[in-house]
Coordinates of C-alpha atoms in Angstrom, one line a residue:
Chain A
X1 CA 55.0 -6.2 -18.4
X2 CA 51.6 -4.9 -17.1
X3 CA 51.9 -7.3 -14.1
X4 CA 55.4 -5.9 -13.4
X5 CA 54.1 -2.4 -13.3
X6 CA 51.3 -3.3 -10.9
X7 CA 53.8 -5.0 -8.7
X8 CA 55.9 -1.9 -8.5
X9 CA 52.8 0.2 -7.7
X10 CA 51.8 -2.2 -4.9
X11 CA 55.3 -2.0 -3.4
X12 CA 55.3 1.9 -3.6
X13 CA 51.8 1.9 -1.9
X14 CA 53.1 -0.4 0.8
X15 CA 56.1 1.9 1.4
X16 CA 53.7 4.9 1.7
X17 CA 51.6 2.9 4.1
X18 CA 54.8 2.0 6.1
X19 CA 55.7 5.7 6.4
X20 CA 52.1 6.6 7.3
X21 CA 52.0 4.0 10.1
X22 CA 55.4 5.2 11.3
X23 CA 54.1 8.8 11.7
X24 CA 50.7 7.7 13.1
X25 CA 52.4 5.5 15.7
X26 CA 54.8 8.3 16.8
X27 CA 52.7 11.5 16.4
X28 CA 49.1 10.7 17.0
X29 CA 47.6 10.6 20.5
X30 CA 46.7 7.4 22.2
X31 CA 43.0 7.8 21.5
X32 CA 43.4 8.1 17.8
X33 CA 45.8 5.3 17.7
X34 CA 43.3 3.1 19.5
X35 CA 40.7 3.9 16.9
X36 CA 43.0 3.1 14.1
X37 CA 44.1 -0.1 15.8
X38 CA 40.4 -1.2 16.2
X39 CA 39.8 -0.3 12.5
X40 CA 42.7 -2.5 11.4
X41 CA 41.5 -5.4 13.5
X42 CA 38.1 -5.0 12.0
X43 CA 39.7 -5.1 8.6
X44 CA 41.1 -8.6 9.4
X45 CA 37.8 -9.7 10.9
X46 CA 35.8 -8.3 8.1
X47 CA 37.9 -9.7 5.3
X48 CA 37.9 -13.1 6.8
X49 CA 34.1 -13.0 7.3
X50 CA 33.8 -11.8 3.7
X51 CA 35.7 -15.0 2.5
X52 CA 33.1 -17.3 4.0
X53 CA 30.0 -15.1 3.6
X54 CA 30.7 -12.8 0.6
X55 CA 32.7 -15.2 -1.5
X56 CA 31.6 -18.7 -0.5
X57 CA 28.1 -17.6 0.2
X58 CA 27.9 -19.4 3.5
X59 CA 26.0 -17.3 6.1
X60 CA 28.2 -17.7 9.2
X61 CA 27.6 -15.9 12.5
X62 CA 30.3 -17.6 14.5
X63 CA 33.1 -15.0 14.2
X64 CA 32.9 -13.8 17.8
X65 CA 33.4 -17.4 18.8
X66 CA 36.6 -17.8 16.8
X67 CA 37.8 -14.4 18.1
X68 CA 37.2 -15.5 21.7
X69 CA 39.3 -18.6 21.1
X70 CA 42.1 -16.6 19.6
X71 CA 41.9 -14.0 22.4
X72 CA 42.1 -16.6 25.2
X73 CA 44.9 -18.6 23.6
X74 CA 46.9 -15.4 23.1
X75 CA 46.2 -14.2 26.6
X76 CA 47.2 -17.5 28.2
X77 CA 50.4 -17.6 26.2
X78 CA 51.7 -14.1 26.7
X79 CA 50.8 -13.6 30.3
X80 CA 53.9 -13.9 32.5
X81 CA 53.7 -17.0 34.7
X82 CA 53.9 -15.1 38.0
X83 CA 51.1 -12.8 36.9
X84 CA 48.8 -15.8 36.3
X85 CA 49.2 -16.9 39.9
X86 CA 47.9 -13.6 41.2
X87 CA 45.1 -13.0 38.8
X88 CA 43.3 -16.4 38.9
X89 CA 41.4 -15.8 42.1
X90 CA 38.3 -18.0 41.6
X91 CA 40.2 -21.2 41.0
X92 CA 43.9 -21.6 40.4
X93 CA 45.0 -22.1 36.8
X94 CA 45.6 -25.8 35.9
X95 CA 48.9 -27.2 34.9
X96 CA 50.0 -26.8 31.3
X97 CA 48.7 -23.3 31.2
X98 CA 50.6 -22.2 34.3
X99 CA 54.0 -22.7 32.7
X100 CA 53.4 -22.2 29.0
X101 CA 54.7 -18.9 27.7
X102 CA 55.4 -17.7 24.2
X103 CA 56.4 -14.5 22.4
X104 CA 53.6 -12.5 20.9
X105 CA 54.1 -13.5 17.3
X106 CA 54.0 -17.2 18.1
X107 CA 51.0 -16.7 20.4
X108 CA 49.1 -15.0 17.5
X109 CA 50.0 -17.8 15.1
X110 CA 48.9 -20.5 17.6
X111 CA 45.7 -18.5 18.3
X112 CA 45.0 -18.7 14.6
X113 CA 45.8 -22.4 14.3
X114 CA 43.7 -23.3 17.3
X115 CA 40.7 -21.3 16.0
X116 CA 41.2 -22.9 12.6
X117 CA 41.3 -26.3 14.2
X118 CA 38.0 -25.6 16.0
X119 CA 36.6 -24.1 12.8
X120 CA 37.5 -27.3 10.9
X121 CA 35.9 -29.5 13.5
X122 CA 32.7 -27.4 13.7
X123 CA 32.6 -26.8 9.9
X124 CA 32.5 -30.5 9.0
X125 CA 29.1 -31.2 10.4
X126 CA 27.7 -27.6 10.4
X127 CA 28.4 -26.7 6.7
X128 CA 25.9 -29.3 5.5
X129 CA 23.3 -26.7 6.5
X130 CA 22.3 -23.9 4.2
X131 CA 21.3 -20.3 4.5
X132 CA 19.6 -19.2 7.7
X133 CA 20.0 -22.6 9.3
X134 CA 23.8 -22.4 9.0
X135 CA 23.6 -18.9 10.5
X136 CA 21.7 -20.2 13.5
X137 CA 24.0 -23.1 14.0
X138 CA 27.2 -21.0 13.9
X139 CA 25.6 -18.4 16.1
X140 CA 24.9 -21.2 18.6
X141 CA 28.5 -22.3 18.3
X142 CA 29.7 -18.8 19.2
X143 CA 27.4 -18.7 22.2
X144 CA 28.7 -22.2 23.3
X145 CA 32.3 -20.9 23.2
X146 CA 31.2 -17.9 25.3
X147 CA 29.4 -20.1 27.9
X148 CA 32.3 -22.4 28.1
X149 CA 34.6 -19.5 28.7
X150 CA 32.3 -18.4 31.5
X151 CA 32.3 -21.8 33.1
X152 CA 35.9 -22.9 33.0
X153 CA 37.3 -20.8 35.8
X154 CA 40.5 -22.9 36.1
X155 CA 41.4 -22.0 32.5
X156 CA 39.6 -18.7 31.6
X157 CA 39.1 -17.3 35.1
X158 CA 35.4 -17.5 34.4
X159 CA 33.3 -14.3 34.3
X160 CA 36.1 -12.3 35.8
X161 CA 38.1 -12.6 32.7
X162 CA 41.8 -12.2 32.3
X163 CA 43.3 -8.9 33.2
X164 CA 46.7 -7.4 32.9
X165 CA 47.6 -8.8 29.4
X166 CA 50.7 -7.1 28.2
X167 CA 49.8 -4.4 25.6
X168 CA 51.8 -5.7 22.7
X169 CA 49.4 -4.6 20.0
X170 CA 50.3 -1.5 18.2
X171 CA 49.7 -0.1 14.7
X172 CA 52.6 -2.2 13.2
X173 CA 50.9 -5.4 14.4
X174 CA 47.4 -4.5 13.5
X175 CA 48.1 -3.0 10.1
X176 CA 50.7 -5.7 9.4
X177 CA 48.2 -8.5 10.1
X178 CA 45.6 -6.8 8.1
X179 CA 47.9 -6.5 5.1
X180 CA 48.9 -10.2 5.3
X181 CA 45.3 -11.2 5.6
X182 CA 44.3 -9.2 2.6
X183 CA 47.3 -10.5 0.6
X184 CA 46.4 -14.2 1.4
X185 CA 42.7 -13.9 1.0
X186 CA 43.0 -11.9 -2.2
X187 CA 45.5 -14.5 -3.5
X188 CA 43.0 -17.2 -2.7
X189 CA 40.1 -15.4 -4.3
X190 CA 42.1 -14.7 -7.5
X191 CA 43.0 -18.3 -7.9
X192 CA 41.3 -21.4 -9.3
X193 CA 40.3 -22.3 -5.7
X194 CA 38.7 -18.9 -5.3
X195 CA 36.7 -19.4 -8.5
X196 CA 35.5 -22.8 -7.1
X197 CA 34.3 -21.0 -3.9
X198 CA 32.4 -18.4 -5.9
X199 CA 31.0 -21.2 -8.0
X200 CA 29.6 -22.7 -4.9
X201 CA 28.1 -19.4 -3.9
X202 CA 26.5 -19.0 -7.3
X203 CA 25.0 -22.4 -7.8
X204 CA 25.8 -25.4 -5.6
X205 CA 24.4 -28.1 -7.9
X206 CA 26.1 -26.7 -10.9
X207 CA 29.4 -26.5 -9.0
X208 CA 29.0 -30.1 -7.8
X209 CA 28.5 -31.6 -11.3
X210 CA 31.5 -29.8 -12.7
X211 CA 33.6 -31.6 -10.1
X212 CA 33.9 -29.2 -7.2
X213 CA 33.7 -31.0 -3.9
X214 CA 31.3 -28.9 -1.8
X215 CA 32.2 -30.1 1.6
X216 CA 36.0 -29.8 1.1
X217 CA 35.8 -26.3 -0.3
X218 CA 33.3 -25.0 2.2
X219 CA 35.3 -26.4 5.1
X220 CA 38.6 -25.0 3.6
X221 CA 37.0 -21.5 3.3
X222 CA 35.6 -21.8 6.8
X223 CA 38.9 -22.9 8.3
X224 CA 40.9 -20.1 6.7
X225 CA 38.3 -17.6 7.8
X226 CA 38.5 -19.0 11.4
X227 CA 42.3 -18.7 11.3
X228 CA 42.2 -15.0 10.7
X229 CA 39.4 -14.4 13.1
X230 CA 41.6 -16.2 15.8
X231 CA 44.6 -14.0 15.0
X232 CA 42.4 -10.9 15.2
X233 CA 41.1 -12.1 18.5
X234 CA 44.7 -12.3 19.8
X235 CA 45.4 -8.8 18.6
X236 CA 42.2 -7.7 20.3
X237 CA 43.2 -9.2 23.6
X238 CA 46.6 -7.5 23.6
X239 CA 45.0 -4.2 22.6
X240 CA 42.4 -4.1 25.4
X241 CA 44.7 -5.8 27.9
X242 CA 41.7 -7.3 29.5
X243 CA 39.2 -9.9 28.2
X244 CA 36.1 -11.5 29.6
X245 CA 33.4 -13.6 28.0
X246 CA 31.1 -10.6 27.7
X247 CA 33.3 -9.1 25.1
X248 CA 32.4 -11.8 22.7
X249 CA 28.7 -11.7 22.7
X250 CA 26.6 -11.6 19.5
X251 CA 27.1 -7.9 19.2
X252 CA 30.7 -8.5 18.2
X253 CA 29.6 -10.7 15.3
X254 CA 27.0 -8.2 14.4
X255 CA 29.7 -5.4 14.2
X256 CA 31.8 -7.5 11.9
X257 CA 28.7 -8.4 9.8
X258 CA 27.8 -4.7 9.6
X259 CA 31.2 -3.9 8.3
X260 CA 31.0 -6.6 5.6
X261 CA 27.6 -5.7 4.5
X262 CA 28.4 -2.0 4.6
X263 CA 31.4 -2.5 2.4
X264 CA 29.7 -4.8 0.0
X265 CA 29.6 -8.6 0.0
X266 CA 32.4 -10.0 -2.1
X267 CA 34.5 -6.8 -2.1
X268 CA 37.7 -6.8 -0.1
X269 CA 38.3 -3.1 -0.8
X270 CA 34.8 -2.3 0.5
X271 CA 35.4 -4.2 3.7
X272 CA 38.7 -2.3 4.3
X273 CA 37.0 1.1 3.8
X274 CA 33.9 0.1 5.8
X275 CA 36.0 -1.2 8.7
X276 CA 37.7 2.1 9.2
X277 CA 34.6 4.2 8.5
X278 CA 32.6 2.1 11.0
X279 CA 35.1 2.7 13.8
X280 CA 35.7 6.3 13.1
X281 CA 32.0 7.1 12.7
X282 CA 31.0 5.5 16.0
X283 CA 33.6 7.7 17.7
X284 CA 32.3 10.9 15.9
X285 CA 28.8 10.0 17.0
X286 CA 29.9 9.8 20.7
X287 CA 29.0 13.5 21.5
X288 CA 25.3 13.0 20.8
X289 CA 25.2 10.6 23.7
X290 CA 26.2 13.4 26.0
X291 CA 23.1 15.3 25.2
X292 CA 22.8 18.2 22.7
X293 CA 20.5 21.0 21.5
X294 CA 18.8 20.8 18.2
X295 CA 17.5 24.3 17.8
X296 CA 15.1 25.0 20.7
X297 CA 14.8 21.2 21.5
X298 CA 17.1 19.9 24.1
X299 CA 18.0 16.2 23.9
X300 CA 19.0 14.8 27.3
X301 CA 22.0 12.4 27.5
X302 CA 20.8 9.0 26.4
X303 CA 23.4 6.2 26.5
X304 CA 23.3 4.0 23.3
X305 CA 21.9 6.8 21.2
X306 CA 24.9 6.6 18.8
X307 CA 24.0 3.0 18.1
X308 CA 20.5 4.1 17.2
X309 CA 21.7 6.8 14.9
X310 CA 24.2 4.5 13.4
X311 CA 21.5 2.0 12.7
X312 CA 19.5 4.7 10.9
X313 CA 22.5 5.5 8.8
X314 CA 22.9 1.8 8.0
X315 CA 19.3 1.6 7.0
X316 CA 19.6 4.6 4.7
X317 CA 22.6 3.1 3.1
X318 CA 21.0 -0.3 2.6
X319 CA 18.0 1.4 1.1
X320 CA 20.0 3.4 -1.5
X321 CA 22.9 1.1 -2.0
X322 CA 21.7 -2.4 -1.7
X323 CA 25.0 -4.0 -2.6
X324 CA 27.1 -2.0 -0.1
X325 CA 29.4 1.0 -0.5
X326 CA 31.4 -0.6 -3.3
X327 CA 28.9 -3.2 -4.5
X328 CA 31.4 -6.0 -5.2
X329 CA 33.8 -3.7 -7.0
X330 CA 37.5 -4.3 -6.3
X331 CA 40.4 -1.8 -6.3
X332 CA 42.8 -2.5 -9.1
X333 CA 45.7 -0.4 -10.3
X334 CA 44.2 -0.3 -13.8
X335 CA 41.0 1.1 -12.5
X336 CA 42.8 3.5 -10.2
X337 CA 44.8 5.0 -13.1
X338 CA 41.7 5.2 -15.3
X339 CA 40.0 7.1 -12.5
X340 CA 43.0 9.5 -12.1
X341 CA 43.1 10.0 -15.9
X342 CA 39.4 10.8 -16.0
X343 CA 39.8 13.3 -13.1
X344 CA 42.7 14.9 -14.7
X345 CA 41.2 15.2 -18.2
X346 CA 38.0 16.6 -16.7
X347 CA 39.9 19.3 -15.0
X348 CA 41.8 20.1 -18.2
X349 CA 38.6 20.3 -20.2
X350 CA 37.0 22.6 -17.7
X351 CA 40.1 24.8 -17.6
X352 CA 40.1 24.8 -21.4
X353 CA 36.5 26.0 -21.6
X354 CA 37.2 28.6 -19.0
X355 CA 40.0 30.2 -20.9
Chain B
X1 CA 34.0 -50.0 -26.2
X2 CA 31.0 -49.9 -23.8
X3 CA 31.2 -46.6 -22.0
X4 CA 27.9 -46.6 -20.0
X5 CA 25.9 -49.5 -18.7
X6 CA 22.7 -48.7 -16.9
X7 CA 21.5 -52.0 -15.5
X8 CA 17.8 -52.2 -15.0
X9 CA 17.6 -49.3 -12.5
X10 CA 14.5 -48.2 -10.7
X11 CA 14.0 -44.9 -8.9
X12 CA 11.3 -44.5 -6.3
X13 CA 10.4 -41.3 -4.4
X14 CA 8.2 -42.6 -1.6
X15 CA 5.3 -44.3 -3.3
X16 CA 6.0 -42.8 -6.7
X17 CA 8.1 -44.8 -9.2
X18 CA 9.7 -42.2 -11.4
X19 CA 11.8 -44.6 -13.4
X20 CA 11.2 -48.4 -13.6
X21 CA 13.6 -51.1 -14.9
X22 CA 15.5 -48.7 -17.2
X23 CA 18.2 -50.3 -19.2
X24 CA 20.7 -48.6 -21.5
X25 CA 24.1 -49.4 -22.9
X26 CA 26.1 -46.7 -24.6
X27 CA 29.0 -47.5 -26.9
X28 CA 31.9 -45.1 -27.2
X29 CA 31.2 -42.4 -29.8
X30 CA 27.5 -42.9 -29.9
X31 CA 24.9 -40.1 -30.0
X32 CA 21.7 -41.3 -28.4
X33 CA 18.5 -39.4 -27.8
X34 CA 16.2 -39.8 -24.8
X35 CA 12.7 -38.6 -25.5
X36 CA 9.3 -38.8 -23.9
X37 CA 6.4 -36.7 -22.7
X38 CA 6.8 -34.4 -19.7
X39 CA 7.3 -36.2 -16.5
X40 CA 8.4 -39.4 -18.2
X41 CA 11.5 -39.6 -16.0
X42 CA 14.2 -38.4 -18.5
X43 CA 15.8 -35.8 -16.2
X44 CA 15.6 -38.3 -13.3
X45 CA 17.8 -40.6 -15.3
X46 CA 20.3 -37.9 -15.8
X47 CA 20.3 -37.1 -12.1
X48 CA 21.0 -40.7 -11.4
X49 CA 23.9 -41.0 -13.8
X50 CA 25.5 -37.8 -12.4
X51 CA 25.1 -38.9 -8.8
X52 CA 22.5 -36.3 -7.7
X53 CA 20.1 -39.2 -7.0
X54 CA 21.0 -42.8 -6.1
X55 CA 18.8 -45.4 -7.8
X56 CA 16.6 -47.4 -5.4
X57 CA 17.3 -50.7 -7.2
X58 CA 20.3 -51.9 -9.2
X59 CA 23.4 -50.2 -10.5
X60 CA 25.0 -47.9 -13.0
X61 CA 28.5 -48.7 -14.5
X62 CA 30.7 -46.2 -16.2
X63 CA 33.6 -47.7 -18.1
X64 CA 32.8 -50.9 -16.2
X65 CA 33.2 -49.1 -12.9
X66 CA 30.3 -49.1 -10.5
X67 CA 29.4 -45.4 -10.0
X68 CA 26.1 -45.9 -8.1
X69 CA 26.0 -43.7 -5.0
X70 CA 29.1 -41.8 -5.8
X71 CA 29.2 -38.1 -5.1
X72 CA 28.5 -35.8 -8.2
X73 CA 32.0 -34.3 -8.0
X74 CA 33.6 -37.7 -8.1
X75 CA 31.6 -38.8 -11.1
X76 CA 32.5 -35.5 -12.8
X77 CA 36.2 -36.3 -12.2
X78 CA 35.7 -39.7 -13.8
X79 CA 34.5 -38.0 -17.0
X80 CA 30.7 -37.5 -17.0
X81 CA 29.5 -33.9 -17.6
X82 CA 26.1 -32.5 -18.1
X83 CA 24.0 -29.4 -18.7
X84 CA 20.7 -28.6 -17.1
X85 CA 17.2 -28.2 -18.4
X86 CA 16.9 -24.8 -16.6
X87 CA 20.3 -23.3 -17.3
X88 CA 22.6 -23.3 -14.2
X89 CA 25.4 -20.8 -14.8
X90 CA 27.4 -18.9 -12.3
X91 CA 25.4 -15.8 -13.2
X92 CA 27.4 -13.1 -11.4
X93 CA 30.7 -14.4 -12.7
X94 CA 32.1 -13.5 -16.1
X95 CA 31.8 -15.8 -19.1
X96 CA 35.4 -16.7 -19.1
X97 CA 35.4 -17.5 -15.4
X98 CA 32.4 -19.8 -16.0
X99 CA 34.5 -21.8 -18.4
X100 CA 37.7 -21.7 -16.3
X101 CA 35.8 -23.1 -13.3
X102 CA 35.2 -26.2 -15.4
X103 CA 39.0 -26.9 -15.5
X104 CA 39.2 -26.7 -11.7
X105 CA 38.8 -30.4 -11.2
X106 CA 41.9 -31.2 -13.2
X107 CA 44.0 -28.6 -11.3
X108 CA 47.2 -30.1 -10.0
X109 CA 48.6 -27.1 -8.1
X110 CA 47.9 -27.2 -4.3
X111 CA 46.2 -24.4 -2.3
X112 CA 49.4 -22.8 -1.1
X113 CA 51.0 -22.5 -4.6
X114 CA 47.7 -21.0 -5.8
X115 CA 47.5 -18.4 -3.1
X116 CA 51.1 -17.3 -3.3
X117 CA 51.2 -17.6 -7.1
X118 CA 54.1 -19.9 -7.5
X119 CA 55.5 -20.2 -11.1
X120 CA 54.0 -23.7 -11.5
X121 CA 50.5 -22.4 -10.7
X122 CA 50.9 -19.3 -12.9
X123 CA 51.8 -21.6 -15.8
X124 CA 48.8 -23.8 -15.1
X125 CA 46.4 -20.8 -14.9
X126 CA 47.8 -19.5 -18.2
X127 CA 47.1 -22.9 -19.8
X128 CA 43.6 -22.9 -18.4
X129 CA 43.0 -19.4 -19.8
X130 CA 44.2 -20.3 -23.2
X131 CA 42.1 -23.5 -23.4
X132 CA 39.0 -21.6 -22.2
X133 CA 39.5 -19.0 -24.9
X134 CA 39.7 -21.7 -27.5
X135 CA 36.5 -23.3 -26.2
X136 CA 34.7 -20.0 -26.3
X137 CA 35.9 -19.4 -29.8
X138 CA 34.1 -22.6 -30.9
X139 CA 30.8 -21.1 -29.9
X140 CA 31.5 -17.5 -30.9
X141 CA 31.3 -16.3 -27.3
X142 CA 34.9 -15.2 -27.1
X143 CA 34.1 -11.5 -27.7
X144 CA 31.8 -11.3 -24.6
X145 CA 34.2 -13.1 -22.3
X146 CA 34.3 -10.3 -19.8
X147 CA 30.5 -10.0 -19.5
X148 CA 28.5 -11.5 -16.7
X149 CA 27.1 -14.9 -17.7
X150 CA 23.7 -13.9 -16.4
X151 CA 23.5 -11.0 -18.9
X152 CA 23.8 -13.2 -22.0
X153 CA 20.8 -14.0 -24.1
X154 CA 19.2 -17.3 -23.3
X155 CA 20.5 -19.2 -26.3
X156 CA 24.0 -18.1 -25.6
X157 CA 23.7 -19.1 -22.0
X158 CA 22.9 -22.6 -23.2
X159 CA 26.0 -22.7 -25.4
X160 CA 28.1 -21.4 -22.5
X161 CA 26.8 -24.2 -20.3
X162 CA 27.8 -26.8 -22.9
X163 CA 31.2 -25.2 -23.1
X164 CA 31.6 -25.3 -19.4
X165 CA 30.7 -29.0 -19.4
X166 CA 33.3 -29.6 -22.1
X167 CA 35.9 -27.8 -20.0
X168 CA 35.8 -30.7 -17.5
X169 CA 37.2 -32.9 -20.3
X170 CA 34.4 -35.5 -20.2
X171 CA 34.1 -38.8 -22.0
X172 CA 30.3 -38.8 -21.7
X173 CA 28.2 -35.7 -22.1
X174 CA 24.6 -35.5 -21.0
X175 CA 22.6 -32.7 -22.6
X176 CA 19.3 -31.8 -21.1
X177 CA 17.2 -30.0 -23.7
X178 CA 20.0 -28.1 -25.3
X179 CA 17.8 -26.5 -28.0
X180 CA 15.1 -25.2 -25.6
X181 CA 14.7 -21.5 -26.1
X182 CA 16.7 -21.3 -29.3
X183 CA 15.4 -20.0 -32.6
X184 CA 15.5 -22.2 -35.7
X185 CA 18.8 -20.7 -36.9
X186 CA 20.5 -21.3 -33.5
X187 CA 19.0 -24.8 -33.4
X188 CA 20.6 -25.6 -36.7
X189 CA 24.0 -24.3 -35.5
X190 CA 23.6 -26.3 -32.4
X191 CA 23.1 -29.5 -34.3
X192 CA 26.2 -28.9 -36.3
X193 CA 28.1 -28.1 -33.1
X194 CA 27.0 -31.2 -31.3
X195 CA 28.0 -33.4 -34.2
X196 CA 31.4 -31.6 -34.4
X197 CA 32.3 -32.0 -30.7
X198 CA 31.7 -35.7 -30.8
X199 CA 34.6 -36.1 -33.1
X200 CA 36.7 -33.2 -31.8
X201 CA 36.5 -34.3 -28.1
X202 CA 36.1 -38.0 -28.6
X203 CA 32.7 -37.9 -26.8
X204 CA 29.7 -40.0 -26.3
X205 CA 26.5 -38.0 -26.0
X206 CA 23.2 -38.8 -24.4
X207 CA 20.6 -36.1 -25.2
X208 CA 17.2 -35.2 -23.9
X209 CA 15.3 -33.1 -26.4
X210 CA 11.7 -32.1 -27.3
X211 CA 12.6 -30.6 -30.6
X212 CA 12.0 -33.6 -32.9
X213 CA 14.0 -32.0 -35.7
X214 CA 17.1 -32.1 -33.5
X215 CA 16.4 -35.6 -32.2
X216 CA 15.5 -37.1 -35.6
X217 CA 18.2 -35.2 -37.3
X218 CA 21.3 -36.1 -35.4
X219 CA 20.6 -39.1 -33.1
X220 CA 21.6 -42.5 -34.3
X221 CA 19.5 -44.3 -31.7
X222 CA 16.5 -43.1 -29.7
X223 CA 15.0 -44.4 -26.5
X224 CA 11.4 -43.4 -25.7
X225 CA 10.2 -43.2 -22.1
X226 CA 6.7 -42.9 -20.8
X227 CA 5.7 -42.9 -17.1
X228 CA 9.1 -44.2 -16.2
X229 CA 8.9 -47.1 -18.6
X230 CA 10.9 -47.7 -21.8
X231 CA 8.3 -48.0 -24.5
X232 CA 10.5 -48.1 -27.6
X233 CA 14.1 -48.1 -28.7
X234 CA 15.5 -47.9 -32.2
X235 CA 16.7 -45.6 -35.0
X236 CA 14.7 -42.5 -35.9
X237 CA 12.8 -44.2 -38.6
X238 CA 11.6 -47.0 -36.4
X239 CA 10.6 -44.6 -33.7
X240 CA 8.6 -42.4 -35.9
X241 CA 6.5 -45.3 -37.0
X242 CA 6.2 -47.1 -33.7
X243 CA 2.5 -47.2 -32.6
X244 CA 3.4 -47.1 -28.9
X245 CA 5.3 -43.8 -29.4
X246 CA 2.5 -42.2 -31.4
X247 CA 0.1 -43.3 -28.7
X248 CA 2.2 -41.8 -25.9
X249 CA 2.6 -38.5 -27.7
X250 CA -0.7 -38.1 -29.5
X251 CA -3.0 -40.3 -27.5
X252 CA -5.2 -43.1 -29.0
X253 CA -7.4 -42.4 -31.9
X254 CA -11.0 -42.3 -31.0
X255 CA -12.8 -45.3 -32.1
X256 CA -16.1 -44.6 -33.9
X257 CA -18.6 -47.2 -34.3

């Protein structure tokens, strides 16, 4: 009965989201839509990183690598064949890639699958490492992917990157993928398999002696995480319409990591909120790079100043809220209604005392 | 029926021999105590049985199957569960989750049906929940099922760890100092509880304990270790009067001329 009610609430919320997306897509200007799109892609990236880092406890810095794989796969699949001939100047594109062509949705799915496959192959040896060592190894992997992309001109067009990718990505796609990602990862977390992952995070030895296979579960979590990072990479490519290896430097992983830590490790709700806040905030901070007056003091335009001020904000947040914005708390309908009730009854009591 | 056969195993860490020529046969339904001064190699033996270490020499058989060198999770699936000397709970998860994790190794639903909550999985999850509640009721932890395991008092954490081990449906249970940190009342309850679960769950128990009241009170057979060597074996009475054991625990009486 209670579950039924929650299901109805979720469906209503999804319908509201549907309407909001419809209005946003049609009414907002391109700049705002771009920010929302980026926010939604960061939701997918953040939630998938949270699965491996926040829930399974494996410190992975390889997300930019998986994104790059997804972006290149999508780009090569959705670019029209005649366009490929023109844009590969350094060296002509080699055979299977010249003819393959797929609709956007299939390209996205294949991006995910390919990233997942690479994630699986990388995960098997690398997930034996723990903590910082795992972080370094996955970071190295992401760099390797970037260097490969730089040096395979007959597939990736080298440092020039691929340009003129059709702009398929819109709010329907980004929000849709984000919703599917949240649904699947939340479904995983709230299952016995999710408990096994969290058990590994909490205490590896204890998890092992109660029959949880560490390697299998870690690799599973890593593979699923890589899948969604790949899909997000595909969306990213078709949003920017141009990709090159420089887009997938360590900064990319850092952005995603910042979103996850900001939202709270192990909180999907936190990641969602943080992903949008992060993107919106960076935009609002843009004016300070153009130079501004603070009382009598004039600040000259300094490029990169918004990242500095953002870092300060991040520091303050980590100082005062160590466990992130939500600190591992999840949104539930029960909690939502309790909150509304409290708000409502508070108002009532203040009104009562006033009269 | 013989459930565990430890055949003369030796464990060396570099030049240090932690356990030497250790032999033990457990019959189904037995409750055997393993005692000895600190550093005698008791926990090392547990680590070898559960697959955390592999013995340097010779082998271990569980229900006549060679389990030497198997991974801990595989050994757990075969039916050996344990608790730890320093409690190892999933501290940031709730009490009920800690128990439900124990049932994961018997889960039949696959990943997809768990993610998309197919009816078969929901049924299974419901069963696991019911069984976990029943287990918690046995140790009076049912009322704090939604608390974080790490916030429980030490004695209750120990009980929870035993319950989690029981959730894996073991045939052989290894308890590493279950009474450590418990007050006399709790210890008494624990003794009753251990004797009860042997019958209820059709268990065989091997137990490490420093509290002699517990060991002498409930164990049918006791093995004494010192410096990795078995120095005595027998029922509680025999052990209490064994000169070797007294020597190991209290040292040799000074000889006056």
